[in-house]
């Protein structure tokens, strides 16, 4: 049964493994306390900006300047020094270091806060804001400066083709084969800070349940698919994720 908000976490002892491999899916909710807006909340990004204007391939073809302006502003904010990893990011990095099995972090986020907190081999299924991709030759490079229609590809030297290396609506998420492999080898699946409405990520819990993998949701409030999880804990990510990791590591001792 889901716990009450902000109550101390006590993990179920029936079914939940104390060892083995963990797959963790994170969404915008884990970065909210770092100062980054979520997307689908009442005050989220898509409440103020139209997806069709900034986050589709057609939008980029129609008005690349507007698309670049949108992502340039987000990139500048991410690099401004005011956006930092929070306790939830650090807790997951600590789990990766201390857990005896593998811990795969799969994120829908395009920020780099997991990496800044110390997590390694993070799977960015929706791409990364600090990378750019040439739409002509598909070269991917690190990007910390503004992009424009005048930015040349460092590989093929074409102009007007560089775009953020992020997944837009209508495009296929990245690394799905790698994610599927991780799920097949998992013993525990955690979903943190996700809405449960964006597929294919929202379907990972069903894949896990069908394989008999124990599942838990850590979120500010119940997601659209909250009822599917074996356990659910609700409250700020900095509280519930930190407590959950402490309980996991304590149970594994």
PDB file of C-alpha atoms in Angstrom:
ATOM      1  CA  UNK A   1       0.000   0.000   0.000  1.00  0.00           C
ATOM      2  CA  UNK A   2       1.268   3.530  -0.709  1.00  0.00           C
ATOM      3  CA  UNK A   3       2.730   5.332   2.259  1.00  0.00           C
ATOM      4  CA  UNK A   4       1.476   8.685   3.493  1.00  0.00           C
ATOM      5  CA  UNK A   5       3.212  11.832   2.348  1.00  0.00           C
ATOM      6  CA  UNK A   6       6.497  12.576   4.111  1.00  0.00           C
ATOM      7  CA  UNK A   7       6.214   9.556   6.433  1.00  0.00           C
ATOM      8  CA  UNK A   8       9.392   7.593   7.248  1.00  0.00           C
ATOM      9  CA  UNK A   9       9.887   4.877   4.657  1.00  0.00           C
ATOM     10  CA  UNK A  10       9.743   1.255   5.722  1.00  0.00           C
ATOM     11  CA  UNK A  11      10.289  -1.105   2.851  1.00  0.00           C
ATOM     12  CA  UNK A  12       8.161  -4.174   2.378  1.00  0.00           C
ATOM     13  CA  UNK A  13       9.952  -7.360   3.325  1.00  0.00           C
ATOM     14  CA  UNK A  14       7.732  -9.530   1.130  1.00  0.00           C
ATOM     15  CA  UNK A  15       8.935  -9.814  -2.439  1.00  0.00           C
ATOM     16  CA  UNK A  16      11.397  -6.926  -2.524  1.00  0.00           C
ATOM     17  CA  UNK A  17      14.963  -8.142  -3.130  1.00  0.00           C
ATOM     18  CA  UNK A  18      17.819  -7.087  -0.837  1.00  0.00           C
ATOM     19  CA  UNK A  19      20.372  -7.670  -3.576  1.00  0.00           C
ATOM     20  CA  UNK A  20      20.631  -8.049  -7.350  1.00  0.00           C
ATOM     21  CA  UNK A  21      20.304  -5.560 -10.191  1.00  0.00           C
ATOM     22  CA  UNK A  22      18.337  -2.321 -10.104  1.00  0.00           C
ATOM     23  CA  UNK A  23      16.877  -0.262 -12.950  1.00  0.00           C
ATOM     24  CA  UNK A  24      15.863   3.296 -12.030  1.00  0.00           C
ATOM     25  CA  UNK A  25      13.718   5.471 -14.281  1.00  0.00           C
ATOM     26  CA  UNK A  26      13.822   9.186 -13.477  1.00  0.00           C
ATOM     27  CA  UNK A  27      11.685  12.019 -14.806  1.00  0.00           C
ATOM     28  CA  UNK A  28      11.409  15.759 -14.416  1.00  0.00           C
ATOM     29  CA  UNK A  29      10.213  15.463 -10.825  1.00  0.00           C
ATOM     30  CA  UNK A  30      13.672  14.534  -9.560  1.00  0.00           C
ATOM     31  CA  UNK A  31      15.111  17.806 -10.883  1.00  0.00           C
ATOM     32  CA  UNK A  32      12.292  20.061  -9.729  1.00  0.00           C
ATOM     33  CA  UNK A  33      13.953  20.872  -6.399  1.00  0.00           C
ATOM     34  CA  UNK A  34      17.080  21.828  -8.331  1.00  0.00           C
ATOM     35  CA  UNK A  35      15.114  24.652  -9.953  1.00  0.00           C
ATOM     36  CA  UNK A  36      14.128  23.002 -13.235  1.00  0.00           C
ATOM     37  CA  UNK A  37      10.457  23.100 -14.242  1.00  0.00           C
ATOM     38  CA  UNK A  38       8.516  19.947 -14.932  1.00  0.00           C
ATOM     39  CA  UNK A  39       6.579  19.673 -18.191  1.00  0.00           C
ATOM     40  CA  UNK A  40       3.009  18.611 -17.479  1.00  0.00           C
ATOM     41  CA  UNK A  41       2.168  20.288 -14.182  1.00  0.00           C
ATOM     42  CA  UNK A  42      -0.146  23.299 -14.140  1.00  0.00           C
ATOM     43  CA  UNK A  43       2.925  25.557 -13.985  1.00  0.00           C
ATOM     44  CA  UNK A  44       5.043  23.334 -16.222  1.00  0.00           C
ATOM     45  CA  UNK A  45       6.856  24.162 -19.431  1.00  0.00           C
ATOM     46  CA  UNK A  46       4.095  22.947 -21.770  1.00  0.00           C
ATOM     47  CA  UNK A  47       1.611  25.219 -19.991  1.00  0.00           C
ATOM     48  CA  UNK A  48       3.485  28.255 -21.305  1.00  0.00           C
ATOM     49  CA  UNK A  49       5.061  27.031 -24.554  1.00  0.00           C
ATOM     50  CA  UNK A  50       3.413  25.036 -27.327  1.00  0.00           C
ATOM     51  CA  UNK A  51       4.985  21.693 -28.117  1.00  0.00           C
ATOM     52  CA  UNK A  52       4.179  22.258 -31.780  1.00  0.00           C
ATOM     53  CA  UNK A  53       6.262  25.438 -31.797  1.00  0.00           C
ATOM     54  CA  UNK A  54       9.475  24.191 -30.215  1.00  0.00           C
ATOM     55  CA  UNK A  55       9.624  20.414 -29.823  1.00  0.00           C
ATOM     56  CA  UNK A  56       8.813  18.710 -33.119  1.00  0.00           C
ATOM     57  CA  UNK A  57      10.796  18.133 -36.321  1.00  0.00           C
ATOM     58  CA  UNK A  58       8.212  20.248 -38.191  1.00  0.00           C
ATOM     59  CA  UNK A  59       8.749  23.132 -35.778  1.00  0.00           C
ATOM     60  CA  UNK A  60      12.474  23.044 -36.529  1.00  0.00           C
ATOM     61  CA  UNK A  61      11.867  23.034 -40.264  1.00  0.00           C
ATOM     62  CA  UNK A  62       9.284  25.807 -39.995  1.00  0.00           C
ATOM     63  CA  UNK A  63      11.078  28.126 -37.581  1.00  0.00           C
ATOM     64  CA  UNK A  64      14.544  26.932 -36.516  1.00  0.00           C
ATOM     65  CA  UNK A  65      15.335  30.294 -34.919  1.00  0.00           C
ATOM     66  CA  UNK A  66      12.483  29.918 -32.427  1.00  0.00           C
ATOM     67  CA  UNK A  67      13.465  26.352 -31.623  1.00  0.00           C
ATOM     68  CA  UNK A  68      17.084  27.368 -31.072  1.00  0.00           C
ATOM     69  CA  UNK A  69      15.995  30.267 -28.863  1.00  0.00           C
ATOM     70  CA  UNK A  70      13.960  27.912 -26.670  1.00  0.00           C
ATOM     71  CA  UNK A  71      16.776  25.400 -26.158  1.00  0.00           C
ATOM     72  CA  UNK A  72      19.486  28.050 -25.921  1.00  0.00           C
ATOM     73  CA  UNK A  73      17.629  29.621 -23.004  1.00  0.00           C
ATOM     74  CA  UNK A  74      17.302  26.254 -21.268  1.00  0.00           C
ATOM     75  CA  UNK A  75      20.984  25.459 -21.867  1.00  0.00           C
ATOM     76  CA  UNK A  76      22.083  28.814 -20.466  1.00  0.00           C
ATOM     77  CA  UNK A  77      19.930  28.265 -17.377  1.00  0.00           C
ATOM     78  CA  UNK A  78      21.388  24.790 -16.839  1.00  0.00           C
ATOM     79  CA  UNK A  79      24.925  26.198 -17.023  1.00  0.00           C
ATOM     80  CA  UNK A  80      24.228  29.371 -15.052  1.00  0.00           C
ATOM     81  CA  UNK A  81      25.455  27.985 -11.741  1.00  0.00           C
ATOM     82  CA  UNK A  82      22.064  28.313 -10.072  1.00  0.00           C
ATOM     83  CA  UNK A  83      20.937  24.824 -11.152  1.00  0.00           C
ATOM     84  CA  UNK A  84      22.674  22.135  -9.087  1.00  0.00           C
ATOM     85  CA  UNK A  85      22.103  18.479  -8.245  1.00  0.00           C
ATOM     86  CA  UNK A  86      19.929  17.949  -5.188  1.00  0.00           C
ATOM     87  CA  UNK A  87      19.965  15.310  -2.449  1.00  0.00           C
ATOM     88  CA  UNK A  88      17.971  12.881  -4.601  1.00  0.00           C
ATOM     89  CA  UNK A  89      20.600  12.953  -7.358  1.00  0.00           C
ATOM     90  CA  UNK A  90      23.378  12.412  -4.814  1.00  0.00           C
ATOM     91  CA  UNK A  91      21.460   9.567  -3.179  1.00  0.00           C
ATOM     92  CA  UNK A  92      21.230   7.672  -6.480  1.00  0.00           C
ATOM     93  CA  UNK A  93      24.928   8.249  -7.166  1.00  0.00           C
ATOM     94  CA  UNK A  94      25.693   6.835  -3.716  1.00  0.00           C
ATOM     95  CA  UNK A  95      23.456   3.839  -4.432  1.00  0.00           C
ATOM     96  CA  UNK A  96      25.398   3.157  -7.622  1.00  0.00           C
ATOM     97  CA  UNK A  97      28.674   3.184  -5.691  1.00  0.00           C
ATOM     98  CA  UNK A  98      27.521   1.160  -2.675  1.00  0.00           C
ATOM     99  CA  UNK A  99      25.134  -1.443  -4.151  1.00  0.00           C
ATOM    100  CA  UNK A 100      26.681  -4.832  -4.811  1.00  0.00           C
ATOM    101  CA  UNK A 101      24.721  -5.432  -8.033  1.00  0.00           C
ATOM    102  CA  UNK A 102      24.375  -3.194 -11.061  1.00  0.00           C
ATOM    103  CA  UNK A 103      22.376   0.047 -10.875  1.00  0.00           C
ATOM    104  CA  UNK A 104      21.224   1.370 -14.237  1.00  0.00           C
ATOM    105  CA  UNK A 105      19.869   4.921 -14.240  1.00  0.00           C
ATOM    106  CA  UNK A 106      17.547   5.573 -17.178  1.00  0.00           C
ATOM    107  CA  UNK A 107      16.394   9.178 -17.378  1.00  0.00           C
ATOM    108  CA  UNK A 108      13.840  11.049 -19.407  1.00  0.00           C
ATOM    109  CA  UNK A 109      15.619  14.265 -18.435  1.00  0.00           C
ATOM    110  CA  UNK A 110      17.926  16.109 -20.799  1.00  0.00           C
ATOM    111  CA  UNK A 111      19.847  17.828 -17.993  1.00  0.00           C
ATOM    112  CA  UNK A 112      23.198  16.563 -16.655  1.00  0.00           C
ATOM    113  CA  UNK A 113      22.382  16.631 -12.935  1.00  0.00           C
ATOM    114  CA  UNK A 114      22.788  12.874 -12.463  1.00  0.00           C
ATOM    115  CA  UNK A 115      26.307  13.072 -13.886  1.00  0.00           C
ATOM    116  CA  UNK A 116      27.186  16.129 -11.821  1.00  0.00           C
ATOM    117  CA  UNK A 117      26.109  14.240  -8.702  1.00  0.00           C
ATOM    118  CA  UNK A 118      28.487  11.407  -9.595  1.00  0.00           C
ATOM    119  CA  UNK A 119      26.300   8.855 -11.396  1.00  0.00           C
ATOM    120  CA  UNK A 120      27.947   7.038 -14.282  1.00  0.00           C
ATOM    121  CA  UNK A 121      26.733   5.480 -17.528  1.00  0.00           C
ATOM    122  CA  UNK A 122      23.400   7.317 -17.306  1.00  0.00           C
ATOM    123  CA  UNK A 123      21.073   6.324 -20.144  1.00  0.00           C
ATOM    124  CA  UNK A 124      19.455   9.493 -21.557  1.00  0.00           C
ATOM    125  CA  UNK A 125      16.509   8.109 -23.488  1.00  0.00           C
ATOM    126  CA  UNK A 126      15.366  11.616 -24.542  1.00  0.00           C
ATOM    127  CA  UNK A 127      18.806  12.933 -25.379  1.00  0.00           C
ATOM    128  CA  UNK A 128      21.016  15.556 -23.752  1.00  0.00           C
ATOM    129  CA  UNK A 129      20.755  19.337 -23.761  1.00  0.00           C
ATOM    130  CA  UNK A 130      24.534  19.715 -23.637  1.00  0.00           C
ATOM    131  CA  UNK A 131      24.990  17.893 -26.929  1.00  0.00           C
ATOM    132  CA  UNK A 132      24.227  18.942 -30.507  1.00  0.00           C
ATOM    133  CA  UNK A 133      23.608  16.766 -33.549  1.00  0.00           C
ATOM    134  CA  UNK A 134      24.019  17.482 -37.236  1.00  0.00           C
ATOM    135  CA  UNK A 135      20.724  16.682 -38.977  1.00  0.00           C
ATOM    136  CA  UNK A 136      22.676  15.945 -42.152  1.00  0.00           C
ATOM    137  CA  UNK A 137      25.579  13.649 -41.146  1.00  0.00           C
ATOM    138  CA  UNK A 138      24.328  12.778 -37.609  1.00  0.00           C
ATOM    139  CA  UNK A 139      27.585  13.772 -35.929  1.00  0.00           C
ATOM    140  CA  UNK A 140      27.036  14.392 -32.208  1.00  0.00           C
ATOM    141  CA  UNK A 141      29.230  16.862 -30.304  1.00  0.00           C
ATOM    142  CA  UNK A 142      29.271  18.442 -26.865  1.00  0.00           C
ATOM    143  CA  UNK A 143      27.500  21.803 -26.868  1.00  0.00           C
ATOM    144  CA  UNK A 144      27.731  24.438 -24.141  1.00  0.00           C
ATOM    145  CA  UNK A 145      27.176  27.503 -26.338  1.00  0.00           C
ATOM    146  CA  UNK A 146      24.147  28.828 -28.189  1.00  0.00           C
ATOM    147  CA  UNK A 147      23.188  27.118 -31.434  1.00  0.00           C
ATOM    148  CA  UNK A 148      21.928  29.031 -34.455  1.00  0.00           C
ATOM    149  CA  UNK A 149      21.198  28.511 -38.128  1.00  0.00           C
ATOM    150  CA  UNK A 150      24.749  29.758 -38.737  1.00  0.00           C
ATOM    151  CA  UNK A 151      26.382  27.047 -36.608  1.00  0.00           C
ATOM    152  CA  UNK A 152      28.500  24.793 -38.810  1.00  0.00           C
ATOM    153  CA  UNK A 153      28.814  21.053 -38.283  1.00  0.00           C
ATOM    154  CA  UNK A 154      32.406  20.321 -37.182  1.00  0.00           C
ATOM    155  CA  UNK A 155      32.375  17.141 -39.275  1.00  0.00           C
ATOM    156  CA  UNK A 156      30.648  17.838 -42.599  1.00  0.00           C
ATOM    157  CA  UNK A 157      30.851  21.664 -42.228  1.00  0.00           C
ATOM    158  CA  UNK A 158      27.242  22.119 -43.334  1.00  0.00           C
ATOM    159  CA  UNK A 159      25.413  25.089 -41.863  1.00  0.00           C
ATOM    160  CA  UNK A 160      21.780  25.405 -40.737  1.00  0.00           C
ATOM    161  CA  UNK A 161      21.671  21.722 -39.801  1.00  0.00           C
ATOM    162  CA  UNK A 162      22.886  21.637 -36.208  1.00  0.00           C
ATOM    163  CA  UNK A 163      20.108  20.905 -33.705  1.00  0.00           C
ATOM    164  CA  UNK A 164      19.894  19.985 -30.019  1.00  0.00           C
ATOM    165  CA  UNK A 165      20.561  16.281 -29.531  1.00  0.00           C
ATOM    166  CA  UNK A 166      17.184  15.757 -27.885  1.00  0.00           C
ATOM    167  CA  UNK A 167      14.195  13.626 -28.772  1.00  0.00           C
ATOM    168  CA  UNK A 168      11.298  15.675 -30.110  1.00  0.00           C
ATOM    169  CA  UNK A 169       7.674  14.614 -30.225  1.00  0.00           C
ATOM    170  CA  UNK A 170       7.244  12.203 -33.108  1.00  0.00           C
ATOM    171  CA  UNK A 171      10.817  10.894 -32.830  1.00  0.00           C
ATOM    172  CA  UNK A 172      11.980   7.556 -31.427  1.00  0.00           C
ATOM    173  CA  UNK A 173      13.536   7.592 -27.930  1.00  0.00           C
ATOM    174  CA  UNK A 174      17.182   6.612 -27.737  1.00  0.00           C
ATOM    175  CA  UNK A 175      18.875   3.473 -26.361  1.00  0.00           C
ATOM    176  CA  UNK A 176      15.728   1.340 -26.173  1.00  0.00           C
ATOM    177  CA  UNK A 177      17.679  -1.866 -26.825  1.00  0.00           C
ATOM    178  CA  UNK A 178      20.009  -1.073 -23.924  1.00  0.00           C
ATOM    179  CA  UNK A 179      17.072  -0.277 -21.646  1.00  0.00           C
ATOM    180  CA  UNK A 180      15.292  -3.506 -22.609  1.00  0.00           C
ATOM    181  CA  UNK A 181      18.419  -5.505 -21.793  1.00  0.00           C
ATOM    182  CA  UNK A 182      18.729  -3.807 -18.399  1.00  0.00           C
ATOM    183  CA  UNK A 183      15.073  -4.555 -17.602  1.00  0.00           C
ATOM    184  CA  UNK A 184      15.523  -8.199 -18.543  1.00  0.00           C
ATOM    185  CA  UNK A 185      18.374  -8.496 -16.033  1.00  0.00           C
ATOM    186  CA  UNK A 186      16.745  -6.440 -13.249  1.00  0.00           C
ATOM    187  CA  UNK A 187      15.543  -7.600  -9.841  1.00  0.00           C
ATOM    188  CA  UNK A 188      14.115  -4.223  -8.753  1.00  0.00           C
ATOM    189  CA  UNK A 189      12.574  -1.399 -10.794  1.00  0.00           C
ATOM    190  CA  UNK A 190      12.199   2.131  -9.371  1.00  0.00           C
ATOM    191  CA  UNK A 191      10.307   4.991 -11.006  1.00  0.00           C
ATOM    192  CA  UNK A 192      11.176   8.435  -9.636  1.00  0.00           C
ATOM    193  CA  UNK A 193       9.498  11.741 -10.449  1.00  0.00           C
ATOM    194  CA  UNK A 194       7.601  10.658 -13.549  1.00  0.00           C
ATOM    195  CA  UNK A 195       4.060  11.409 -14.680  1.00  0.00           C
ATOM    196  CA  UNK A 196       3.384   7.893 -15.955  1.00  0.00           C
ATOM    197  CA  UNK A 197       1.877   9.292 -19.163  1.00  0.00           C
ATOM    198  CA  UNK A 198       4.804   9.387 -21.608  1.00  0.00           C
ATOM    199  CA  UNK A 199       5.462   6.186 -23.516  1.00  0.00           C
ATOM    200  CA  UNK A 200       7.448   4.064 -23.907  1.00  0.00           C
ATOM    201  CA  UNK A 201       8.859   5.007 -20.463  1.00  0.00           C
ATOM    202  CA  UNK A 202       5.436   4.734 -18.808  1.00  0.00           C
ATOM    203  CA  UNK A 203       5.301   1.117 -19.953  1.00  0.00           C
ATOM    204  CA  UNK A 204       8.542   0.039 -18.270  1.00  0.00           C
ATOM    205  CA  UNK A 205       6.734  -0.824 -15.042  1.00  0.00           C
ATOM    206  CA  UNK A 206       4.425  -3.181 -16.958  1.00  0.00           C
ATOM    207  CA  UNK A 207       7.441  -4.865 -18.542  1.00  0.00           C
ATOM    208  CA  UNK A 208       8.956  -5.251 -15.092  1.00  0.00           C
ATOM    209  CA  UNK A 209       5.756  -6.609 -13.529  1.00  0.00           C
ATOM    210  CA  UNK A 210       5.300  -9.100 -16.363  1.00  0.00           C
ATOM    211  CA  UNK A 211       8.791 -10.415 -15.634  1.00  0.00           C
ATOM    212  CA  UNK A 212       8.114 -10.699 -11.906  1.00  0.00           C
ATOM    213  CA  UNK A 213      10.401  -7.791 -11.018  1.00  0.00           C
ATOM    214  CA  UNK A 214       9.565  -5.931  -7.809  1.00  0.00           C
ATOM    215  CA  UNK A 215       8.543  -2.322  -8.496  1.00  0.00           C
ATOM    216  CA  UNK A 216       8.316   0.911  -6.508  1.00  0.00           C
ATOM    217  CA  UNK A 217       7.205   4.446  -7.304  1.00  0.00           C
ATOM    218  CA  UNK A 218       8.820   7.444  -5.578  1.00  0.00           C
ATOM    219  CA  UNK A 219       7.003  10.601  -6.524  1.00  0.00           C
ATOM    220  CA  UNK A 220       5.564  13.868  -5.290  1.00  0.00           C
ATOM    221  CA  UNK A 221       2.124  12.369  -5.879  1.00  0.00           C
ATOM    222  CA  UNK A 222       0.650   9.331  -7.565  1.00  0.00           C
ATOM    223  CA  UNK A 223       1.403   8.981 -11.261  1.00  0.00           C
ATOM    224  CA  UNK A 224      -1.085   7.911 -13.908  1.00  0.00           C
ATOM    225  CA  UNK A 225       0.017   4.292 -13.450  1.00  0.00           C
ATOM    226  CA  UNK A 226       0.622   4.356  -9.692  1.00  0.00           C
ATOM    227  CA  UNK A 227      -1.700   1.412  -9.028  1.00  0.00           C
ATOM    228  CA  UNK A 228       0.590  -0.953 -10.927  1.00  0.00           C
ATOM    229  CA  UNK A 229       3.529  -0.628  -8.503  1.00  0.00           C
ATOM    230  CA  UNK A 230       4.184  -2.964  -5.568  1.00  0.00           C
ATOM    231  CA  UNK A 231       5.177  -0.021  -3.365  1.00  0.00           C
ATOM    232  CA  UNK A 232       4.659   3.739  -3.594  1.00  0.00           C
ATOM    233  CA  UNK A 233       6.085   6.562  -1.481  1.00  0.00           C
ATOM    234  CA  UNK A 234       5.034  10.164  -1.937  1.00  0.00           C
ATOM    235  CA  UNK A 235       6.733  13.416  -1.028  1.00  0.00           C
ATOM    236  CA  UNK A 236       9.572  15.656  -2.241  1.00  0.00           C
ATOM    237  CA  UNK A 237      12.263  13.734  -4.124  1.00  0.00           C
ATOM    238  CA  UNK A 238      14.952  15.004  -1.755  1.00  0.00           C
ATOM    239  CA  UNK A 239      13.081  13.282   1.088  1.00  0.00           C
ATOM    240  CA  UNK A 240      11.640  10.071  -0.333  1.00  0.00           C
ATOM    241  CA  UNK A 241      14.561   9.141  -2.593  1.00  0.00           C
ATOM    242  CA  UNK A 242      17.131   9.760   0.137  1.00  0.00           C
ATOM    243  CA  UNK A 243      15.142   7.700   2.641  1.00  0.00           C
ATOM    244  CA  UNK A 244      14.483   4.907   0.167  1.00  0.00           C
ATOM    245  CA  UNK A 245      18.169   4.592  -0.725  1.00  0.00           C
ATOM    246  CA  UNK A 246      19.128   4.558   2.955  1.00  0.00           C
ATOM    247  CA  UNK A 247      16.609   1.786   3.595  1.00  0.00           C
ATOM    248  CA  UNK A 248      17.793  -0.190   0.566  1.00  0.00           C
ATOM    249  CA  UNK A 249      21.426  -0.036   1.610  1.00  0.00           C
ATOM    250  CA  UNK A 250      20.553  -0.799   5.214  1.00  0.00           C
ATOM    251  CA  UNK A 251      18.490  -3.832   4.222  1.00  0.00           C
ATOM    252  CA  UNK A 252      21.354  -5.104   2.062  1.00  0.00           C
ATOM    253  CA  UNK A 253      23.847  -5.108   4.948  1.00  0.00           C
TER     254      UNK A 253
END
